[in-house]
Coordinates of C-alpha atoms in Angstrom, one line a residue:
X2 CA 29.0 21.0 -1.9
X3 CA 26.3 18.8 -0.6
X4 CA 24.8 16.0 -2.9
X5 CA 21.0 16.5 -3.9
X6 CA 18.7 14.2 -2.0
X7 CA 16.3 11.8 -3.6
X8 CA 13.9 10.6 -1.0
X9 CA 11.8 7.5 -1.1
X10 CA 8.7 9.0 -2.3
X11 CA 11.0 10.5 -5.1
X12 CA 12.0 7.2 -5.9
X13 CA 8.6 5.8 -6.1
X14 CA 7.5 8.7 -8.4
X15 CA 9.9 7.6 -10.9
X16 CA 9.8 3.9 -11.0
X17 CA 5.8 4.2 -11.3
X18 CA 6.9 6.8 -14.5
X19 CA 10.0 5.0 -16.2
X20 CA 8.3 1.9 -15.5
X21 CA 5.7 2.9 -17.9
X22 CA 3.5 1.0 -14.8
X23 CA 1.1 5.1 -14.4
X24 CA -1.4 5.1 -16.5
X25 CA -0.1 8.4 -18.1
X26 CA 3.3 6.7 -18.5
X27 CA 1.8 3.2 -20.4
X28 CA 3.3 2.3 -23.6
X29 CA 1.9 2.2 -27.0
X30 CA 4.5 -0.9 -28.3
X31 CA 5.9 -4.2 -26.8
X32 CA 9.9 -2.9 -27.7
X33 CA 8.9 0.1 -25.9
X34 CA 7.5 -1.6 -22.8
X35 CA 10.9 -3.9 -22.6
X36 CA 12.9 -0.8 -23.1
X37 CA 11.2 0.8 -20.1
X38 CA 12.7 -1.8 -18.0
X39 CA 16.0 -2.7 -20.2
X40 CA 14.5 -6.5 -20.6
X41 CA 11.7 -8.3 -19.7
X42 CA 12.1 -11.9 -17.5
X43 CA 11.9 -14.4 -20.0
X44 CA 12.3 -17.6 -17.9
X45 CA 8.7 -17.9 -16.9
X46 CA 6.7 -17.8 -20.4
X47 CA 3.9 -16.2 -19.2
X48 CA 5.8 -13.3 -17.3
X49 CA 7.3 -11.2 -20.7
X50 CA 3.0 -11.5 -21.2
X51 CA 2.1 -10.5 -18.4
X52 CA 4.9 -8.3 -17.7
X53 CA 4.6 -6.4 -21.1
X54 CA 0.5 -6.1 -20.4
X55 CA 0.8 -4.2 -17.3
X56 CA 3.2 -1.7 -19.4
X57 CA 0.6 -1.4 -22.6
X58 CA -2.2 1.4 -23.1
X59 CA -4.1 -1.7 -24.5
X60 CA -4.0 -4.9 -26.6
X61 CA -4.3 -8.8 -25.4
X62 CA -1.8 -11.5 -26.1
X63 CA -1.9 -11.4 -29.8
X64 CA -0.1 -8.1 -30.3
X65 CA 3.2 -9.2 -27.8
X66 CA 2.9 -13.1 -30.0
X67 CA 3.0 -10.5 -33.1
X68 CA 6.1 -8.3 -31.5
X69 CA 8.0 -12.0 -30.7
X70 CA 7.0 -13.9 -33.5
X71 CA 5.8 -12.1 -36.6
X72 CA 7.5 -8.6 -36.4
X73 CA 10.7 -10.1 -33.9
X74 CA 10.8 -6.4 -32.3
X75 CA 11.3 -8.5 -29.2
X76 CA 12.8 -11.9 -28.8
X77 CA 14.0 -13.7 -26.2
X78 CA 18.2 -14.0 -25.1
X79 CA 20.1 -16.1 -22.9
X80 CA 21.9 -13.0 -21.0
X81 CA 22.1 -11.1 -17.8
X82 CA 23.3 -13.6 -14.7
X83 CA 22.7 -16.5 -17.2
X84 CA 18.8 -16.2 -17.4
X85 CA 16.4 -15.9 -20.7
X86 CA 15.6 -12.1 -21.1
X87 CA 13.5 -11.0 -23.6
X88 CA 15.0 -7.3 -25.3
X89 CA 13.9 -5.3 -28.1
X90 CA 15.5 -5.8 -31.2
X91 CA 17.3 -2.6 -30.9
X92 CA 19.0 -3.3 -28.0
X93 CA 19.5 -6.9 -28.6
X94 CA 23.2 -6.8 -30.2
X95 CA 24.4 -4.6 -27.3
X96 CA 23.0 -7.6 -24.9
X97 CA 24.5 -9.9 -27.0
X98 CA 28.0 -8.5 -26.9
X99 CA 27.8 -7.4 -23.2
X100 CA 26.7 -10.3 -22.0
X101 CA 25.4 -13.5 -24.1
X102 CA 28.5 -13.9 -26.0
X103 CA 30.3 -14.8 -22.9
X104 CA 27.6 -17.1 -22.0
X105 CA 27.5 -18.7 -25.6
X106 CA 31.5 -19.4 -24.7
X107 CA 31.2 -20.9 -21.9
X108 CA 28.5 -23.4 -23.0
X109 CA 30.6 -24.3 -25.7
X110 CA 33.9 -25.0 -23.7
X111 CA 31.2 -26.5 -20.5
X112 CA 29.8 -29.5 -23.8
X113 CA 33.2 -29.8 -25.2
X114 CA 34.7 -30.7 -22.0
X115 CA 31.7 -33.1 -21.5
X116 CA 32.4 -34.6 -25.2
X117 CA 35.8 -35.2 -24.7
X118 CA 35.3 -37.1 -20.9
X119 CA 32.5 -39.4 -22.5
X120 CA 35.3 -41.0 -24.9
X121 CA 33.2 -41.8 -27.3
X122 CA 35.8 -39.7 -30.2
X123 CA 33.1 -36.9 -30.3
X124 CA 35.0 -33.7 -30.6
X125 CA 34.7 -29.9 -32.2
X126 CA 34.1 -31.4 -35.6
X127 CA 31.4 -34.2 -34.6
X128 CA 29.7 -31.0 -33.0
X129 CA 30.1 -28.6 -36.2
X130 CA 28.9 -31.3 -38.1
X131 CA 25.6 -31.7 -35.6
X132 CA 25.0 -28.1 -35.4
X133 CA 24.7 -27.7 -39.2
X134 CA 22.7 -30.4 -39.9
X135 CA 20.3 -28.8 -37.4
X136 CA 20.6 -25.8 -39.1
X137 CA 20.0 -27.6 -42.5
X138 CA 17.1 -29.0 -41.3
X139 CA 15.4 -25.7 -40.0
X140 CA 16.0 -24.5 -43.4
X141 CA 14.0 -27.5 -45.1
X142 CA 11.7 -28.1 -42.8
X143 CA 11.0 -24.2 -40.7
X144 CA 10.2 -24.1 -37.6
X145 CA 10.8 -27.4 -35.4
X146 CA 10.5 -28.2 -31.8
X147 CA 13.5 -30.0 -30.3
X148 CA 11.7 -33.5 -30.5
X149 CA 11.3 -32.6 -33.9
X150 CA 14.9 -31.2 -34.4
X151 CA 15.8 -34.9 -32.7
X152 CA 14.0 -37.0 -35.0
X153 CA 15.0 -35.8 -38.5
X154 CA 18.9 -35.2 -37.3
X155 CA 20.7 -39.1 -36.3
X156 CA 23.4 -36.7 -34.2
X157 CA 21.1 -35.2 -31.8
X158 CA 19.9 -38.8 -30.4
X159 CA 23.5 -39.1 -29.5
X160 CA 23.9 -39.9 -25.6
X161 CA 26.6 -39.2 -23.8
X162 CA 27.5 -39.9 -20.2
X163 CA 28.2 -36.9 -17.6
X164 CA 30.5 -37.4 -14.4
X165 CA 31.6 -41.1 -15.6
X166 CA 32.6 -43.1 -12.6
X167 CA 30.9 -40.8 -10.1
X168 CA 28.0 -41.6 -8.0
X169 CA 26.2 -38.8 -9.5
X170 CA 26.9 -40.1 -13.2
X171 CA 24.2 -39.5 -15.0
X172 CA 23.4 -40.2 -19.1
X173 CA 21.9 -37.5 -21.3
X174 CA 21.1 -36.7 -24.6
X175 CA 22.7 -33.8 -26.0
X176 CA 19.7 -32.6 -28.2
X177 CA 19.1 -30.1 -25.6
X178 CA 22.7 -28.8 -25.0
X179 CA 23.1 -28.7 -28.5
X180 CA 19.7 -26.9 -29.3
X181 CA 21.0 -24.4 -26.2
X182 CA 24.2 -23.5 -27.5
X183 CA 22.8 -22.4 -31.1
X184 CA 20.2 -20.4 -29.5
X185 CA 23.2 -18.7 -27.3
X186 CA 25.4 -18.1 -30.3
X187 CA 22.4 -16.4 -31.5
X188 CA 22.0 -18.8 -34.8
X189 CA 18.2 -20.2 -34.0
X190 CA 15.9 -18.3 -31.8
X191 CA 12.7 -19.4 -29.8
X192 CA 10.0 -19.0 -32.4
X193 CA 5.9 -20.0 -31.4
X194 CA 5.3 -22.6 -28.8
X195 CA 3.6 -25.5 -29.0
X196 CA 0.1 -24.5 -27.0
X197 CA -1.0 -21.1 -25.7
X198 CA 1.1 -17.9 -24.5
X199 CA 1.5 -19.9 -21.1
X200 CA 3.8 -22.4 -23.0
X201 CA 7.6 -23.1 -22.7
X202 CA 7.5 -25.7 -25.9
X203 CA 9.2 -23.6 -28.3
X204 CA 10.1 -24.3 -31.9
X205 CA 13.1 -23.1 -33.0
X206 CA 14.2 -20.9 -36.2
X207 CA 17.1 -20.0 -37.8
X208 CA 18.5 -16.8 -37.6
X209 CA 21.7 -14.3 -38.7
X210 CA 23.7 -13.7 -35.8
X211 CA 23.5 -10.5 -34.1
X212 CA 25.7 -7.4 -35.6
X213 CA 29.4 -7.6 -33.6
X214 CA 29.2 -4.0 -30.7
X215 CA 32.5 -3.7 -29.3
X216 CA 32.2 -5.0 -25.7
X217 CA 33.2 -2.1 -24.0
X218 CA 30.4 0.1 -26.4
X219 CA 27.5 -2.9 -25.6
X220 CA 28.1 -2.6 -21.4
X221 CA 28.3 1.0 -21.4
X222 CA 25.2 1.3 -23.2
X223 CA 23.0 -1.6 -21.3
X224 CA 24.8 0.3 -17.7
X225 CA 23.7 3.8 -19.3
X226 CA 19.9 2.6 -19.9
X227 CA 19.7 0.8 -16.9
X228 CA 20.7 3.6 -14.7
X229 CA 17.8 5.4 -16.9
X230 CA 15.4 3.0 -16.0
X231 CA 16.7 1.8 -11.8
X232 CA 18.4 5.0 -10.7
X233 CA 19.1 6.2 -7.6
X234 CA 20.8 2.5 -7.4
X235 CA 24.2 1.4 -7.1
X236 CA 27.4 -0.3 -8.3
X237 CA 26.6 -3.1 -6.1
X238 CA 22.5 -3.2 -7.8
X239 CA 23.8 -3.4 -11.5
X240 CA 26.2 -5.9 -10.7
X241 CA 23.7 -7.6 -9.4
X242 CA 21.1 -7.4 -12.8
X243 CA 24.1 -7.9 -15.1
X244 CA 26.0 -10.6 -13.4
X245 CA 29.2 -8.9 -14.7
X246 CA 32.3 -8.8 -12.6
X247 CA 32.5 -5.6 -10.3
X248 CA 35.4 -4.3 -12.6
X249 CA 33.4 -4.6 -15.2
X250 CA 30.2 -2.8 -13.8
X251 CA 33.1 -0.2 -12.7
X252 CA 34.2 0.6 -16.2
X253 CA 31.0 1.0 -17.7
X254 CA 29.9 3.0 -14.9
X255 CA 32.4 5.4 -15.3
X256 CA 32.2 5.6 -19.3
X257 CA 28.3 6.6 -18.0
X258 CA 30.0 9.4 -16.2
X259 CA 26.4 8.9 -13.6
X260 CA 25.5 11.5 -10.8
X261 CA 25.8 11.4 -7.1
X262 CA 22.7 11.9 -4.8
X263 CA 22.2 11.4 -1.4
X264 CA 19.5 8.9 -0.1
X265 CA 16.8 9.1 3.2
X266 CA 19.0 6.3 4.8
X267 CA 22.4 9.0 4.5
X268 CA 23.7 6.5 2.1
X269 CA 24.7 7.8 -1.6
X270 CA 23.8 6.1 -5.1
X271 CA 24.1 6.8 -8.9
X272 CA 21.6 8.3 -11.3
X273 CA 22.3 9.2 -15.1
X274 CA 24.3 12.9 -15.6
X275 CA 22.2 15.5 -14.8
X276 CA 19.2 13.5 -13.4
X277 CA 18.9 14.6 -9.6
X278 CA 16.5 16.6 -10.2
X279 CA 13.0 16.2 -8.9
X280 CA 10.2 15.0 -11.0
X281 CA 6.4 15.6 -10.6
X282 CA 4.7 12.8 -8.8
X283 CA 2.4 10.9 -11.3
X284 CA -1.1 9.7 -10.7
X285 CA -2.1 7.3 -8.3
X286 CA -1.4 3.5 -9.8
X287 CA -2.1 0.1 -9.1
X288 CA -0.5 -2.7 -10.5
X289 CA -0.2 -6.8 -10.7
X290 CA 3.4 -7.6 -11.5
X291 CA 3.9 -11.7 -12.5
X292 CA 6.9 -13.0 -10.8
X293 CA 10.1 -12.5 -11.6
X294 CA 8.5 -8.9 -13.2
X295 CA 12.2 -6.9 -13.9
X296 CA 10.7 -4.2 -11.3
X297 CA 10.4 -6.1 -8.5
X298 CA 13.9 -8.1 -9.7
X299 CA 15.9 -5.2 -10.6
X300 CA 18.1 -4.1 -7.3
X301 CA 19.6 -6.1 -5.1
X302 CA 18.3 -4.1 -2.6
X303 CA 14.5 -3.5 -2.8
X304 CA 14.3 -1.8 0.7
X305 CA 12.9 1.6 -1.2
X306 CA 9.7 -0.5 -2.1
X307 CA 9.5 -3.4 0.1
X308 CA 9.0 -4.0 3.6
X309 CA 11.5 -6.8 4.6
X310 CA 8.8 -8.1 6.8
X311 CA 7.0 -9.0 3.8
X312 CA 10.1 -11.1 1.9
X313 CA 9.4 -14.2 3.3
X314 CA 5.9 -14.5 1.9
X315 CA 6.6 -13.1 -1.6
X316 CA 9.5 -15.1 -2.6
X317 CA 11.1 -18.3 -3.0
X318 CA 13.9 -20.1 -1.5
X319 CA 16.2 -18.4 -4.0
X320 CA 15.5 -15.4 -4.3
X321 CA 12.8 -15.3 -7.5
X322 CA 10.1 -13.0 -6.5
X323 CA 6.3 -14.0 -7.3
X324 CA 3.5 -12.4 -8.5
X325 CA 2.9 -8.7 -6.4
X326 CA 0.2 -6.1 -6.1
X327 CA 1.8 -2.4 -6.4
X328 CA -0.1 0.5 -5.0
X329 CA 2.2 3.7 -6.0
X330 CA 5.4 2.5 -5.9
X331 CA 5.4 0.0 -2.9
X332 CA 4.6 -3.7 -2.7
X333 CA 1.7 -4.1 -0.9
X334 CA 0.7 -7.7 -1.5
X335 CA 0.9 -10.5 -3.9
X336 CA -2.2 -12.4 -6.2
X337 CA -2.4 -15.6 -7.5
X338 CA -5.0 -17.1 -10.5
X339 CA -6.9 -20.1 -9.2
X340 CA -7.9 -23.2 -11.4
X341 CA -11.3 -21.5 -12.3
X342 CA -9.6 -18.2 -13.7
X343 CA -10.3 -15.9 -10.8
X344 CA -7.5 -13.6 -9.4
X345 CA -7.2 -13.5 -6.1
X346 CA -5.3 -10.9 -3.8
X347 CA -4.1 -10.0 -0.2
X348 CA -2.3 -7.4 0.9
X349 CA 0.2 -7.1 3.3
X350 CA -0.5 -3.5 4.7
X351 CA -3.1 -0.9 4.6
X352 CA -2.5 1.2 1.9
X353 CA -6.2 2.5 2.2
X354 CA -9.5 2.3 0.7
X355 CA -8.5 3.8 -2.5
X356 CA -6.1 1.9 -3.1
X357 CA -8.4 -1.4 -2.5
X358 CA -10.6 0.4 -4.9
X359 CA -7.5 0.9 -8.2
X360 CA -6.6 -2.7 -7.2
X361 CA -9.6 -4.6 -7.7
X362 CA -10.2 -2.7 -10.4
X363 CA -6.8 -3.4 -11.9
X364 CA -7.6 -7.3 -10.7
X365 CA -10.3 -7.5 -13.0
X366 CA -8.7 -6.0 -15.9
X367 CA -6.0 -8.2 -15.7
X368 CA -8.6 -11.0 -15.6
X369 CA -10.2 -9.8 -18.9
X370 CA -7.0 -9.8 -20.4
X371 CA -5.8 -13.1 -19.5
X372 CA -9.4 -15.0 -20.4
X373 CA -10.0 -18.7 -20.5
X374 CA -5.6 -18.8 -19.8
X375 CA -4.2 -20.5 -16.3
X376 CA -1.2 -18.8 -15.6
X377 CA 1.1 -20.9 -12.6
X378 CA 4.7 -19.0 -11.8
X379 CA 7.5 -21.6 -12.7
X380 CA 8.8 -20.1 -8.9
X381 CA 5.8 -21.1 -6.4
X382 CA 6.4 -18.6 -3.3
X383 CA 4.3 -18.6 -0.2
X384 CA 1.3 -16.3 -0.6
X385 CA 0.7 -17.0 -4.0
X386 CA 0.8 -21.1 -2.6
X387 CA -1.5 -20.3 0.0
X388 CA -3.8 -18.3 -2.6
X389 CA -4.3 -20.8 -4.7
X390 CA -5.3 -23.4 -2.0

């Protein structure tokens, strides 16, 4: 029996819908606009803003500083190919357990090692001891940058010497790896910054670690919801977005029990049981993705929705894409916000005059919405460099 065919228009129809990015499709909550996409790129400050605004039926900055700060239905976790994610709080254990536990190991054994080279006696204990006084002092004192952290606990000004006897030896402070491995054992978590939404100075809280989800439980669920969300895609694409090993991706895959369909190109890819069906095109959309937005990030091949002739312009050296104009489904372009506040745009193709129309009118609502704010990508890519100049 033959497979079902999705084509590329199909493809488009549903990452416009599941992407809550159509107008009909928006969301009415932050957790629900993360959801849409599994996790929101946390790297970049400003993208799980800008990210989570182009997902909403409405609201400015304060109601996604309320969801991370106030009502922590999203917060922010060092996860998926060892980059900050921001999740709902639902779905944050099952991240935890698939993925950031792992991580949080691996930091731990990686300062260790580091510990024990400087010979300086610091050991397992000397850290134990500095991660509860932090603790301690979170509790006395609430929220606390690192600097702050660093000033009111002696063992977090301790320096320590990396690659001893190398030419690339270098001294640091271990504040910050110290500060890093709390956060990915999921005991403090990134609380208000110092500044605006646009900031990356975050104090720190203390937190209960995450309920324990049997690994194999947490990566069949994040594989099941991300097929959801990315599907037609393949075992090669959530590799990818997880950064798990290929066995890995293969067992959770298979617990998933996806669908087969058969793509334009003849090639075949997975979709969630029983979801080959085709769905109703929604209405025309424009949109203005930040970079590193999850839907431009979330195969590894982005051929359905990108002209390769375009990659060189809308992404960095390594890969991080930068801020994109959408027009149903398909990068068209990329924008860029100048030193006086005004978004700028250029497309790539000619999508056509109503399209021009839904983008500048999605251009200046996203201008409203961001205000007297700057917004610069951490990840400067071509266009958006030659925008701003």
């Amino acid at each position: 029996m033959s497979l079902p065919l999705v084509t590329t228009a199909e493809r488009r129809h549903r990452l416009g819908k599941r992407h809550r990015l159509a107008p009909s499709a928006r969301a009415a909550s932050v957790a629900e606009a993360a959801d849409s996409v599994v996790a929101l790129h946390a790297t970049d400050a400003a993208t799980v803003f800008l990210s989570a605004r182009a997902r909403l039926t409405g609201g400015g900055p304060d109601l996604i500083e309320r969801a991370l700060y106030e009502d922590v239905s999203l917060v922010r976790l060092l996860s998926m190919r060892h980059t900050l994610f921001a999740v709902s709080a639902e779905l944050a254990p099952h991240v935890d357990s698939s993925t950031a536990r792992a991580i949080a190991t691996k930091e731990r054994r990686t300062l260790l090692k580091h510990l024990d080279e400087d010979g300086q006696g610091l050991d397992a204990e000397w850290l134990a001891r500095a991660e509860t006084a932090a603790l301690d002092t979170l509790d006395t004192h609430g929220p606390s940058t690192g600097s702050q952290l660093s000033a009111a606990v002696p063992a977090l000004r301790q320096k320590i010497t990396i690659s001893r006897g190398k030419k690339y030896e270098t001294e640091q402070g271990v504040a910050t790896r110290v500060i890093r491995l709390l956060a990915a054992d999921g005991r403090i978590r990134r609380d208000r910054p110092r500044g605006s939404w646009t900031s990356s100075q975050y104090r720190w809280v203390h937190t209960e670690a995450w309920p324990a989800v049997p690994v194999a439980e947490a990566r069949t669920e994040i594989a099941r919801r991300w097929l959801r969300a990315y599907g037609p895609a393949t075992e090669t694409d959530l590799k990818w977005w997880t950064g798990w090993t290929l066995t890995d991706v293969r067992k959770a895959l298979a617990a998933v029990g996806p669908d087969q369909v058969r793509l334009e190109d003849g090639s075949t890819a997975l979709v969630s049981p029983g979801d080959s069906a085709p769905e109703p095109a929604p209405e025309p959309w424009a949109a203005l993705l930040p970079g590193l937005d999850p839907t431009g990030m979330g195969w590894a091949d982005r051929g359905f929705h990108l002209d390769p002739a375009h990659r060189s312009a809308l992404f960095d050296y390594a890969g991080n894409i930068g801020p994109t104009v959408w027009w149903n489904g398909e990068i068209v372009g990329g924008w860029a916000q100048r030193s006086d506040g005004e978004i700028v745009w250029r497309l790539l193709s000619g999508p056509g005059r109503a399209a021009e129309q839904a983008i500048t009118a999605e251009a200046a609502r996203l201008a409203s919405w961001v205000g007297d704010a700057r917004v610069t990508p951490r990840f400067r890519t071509p266009l958006e460099r030659e925008l701003v100049a």
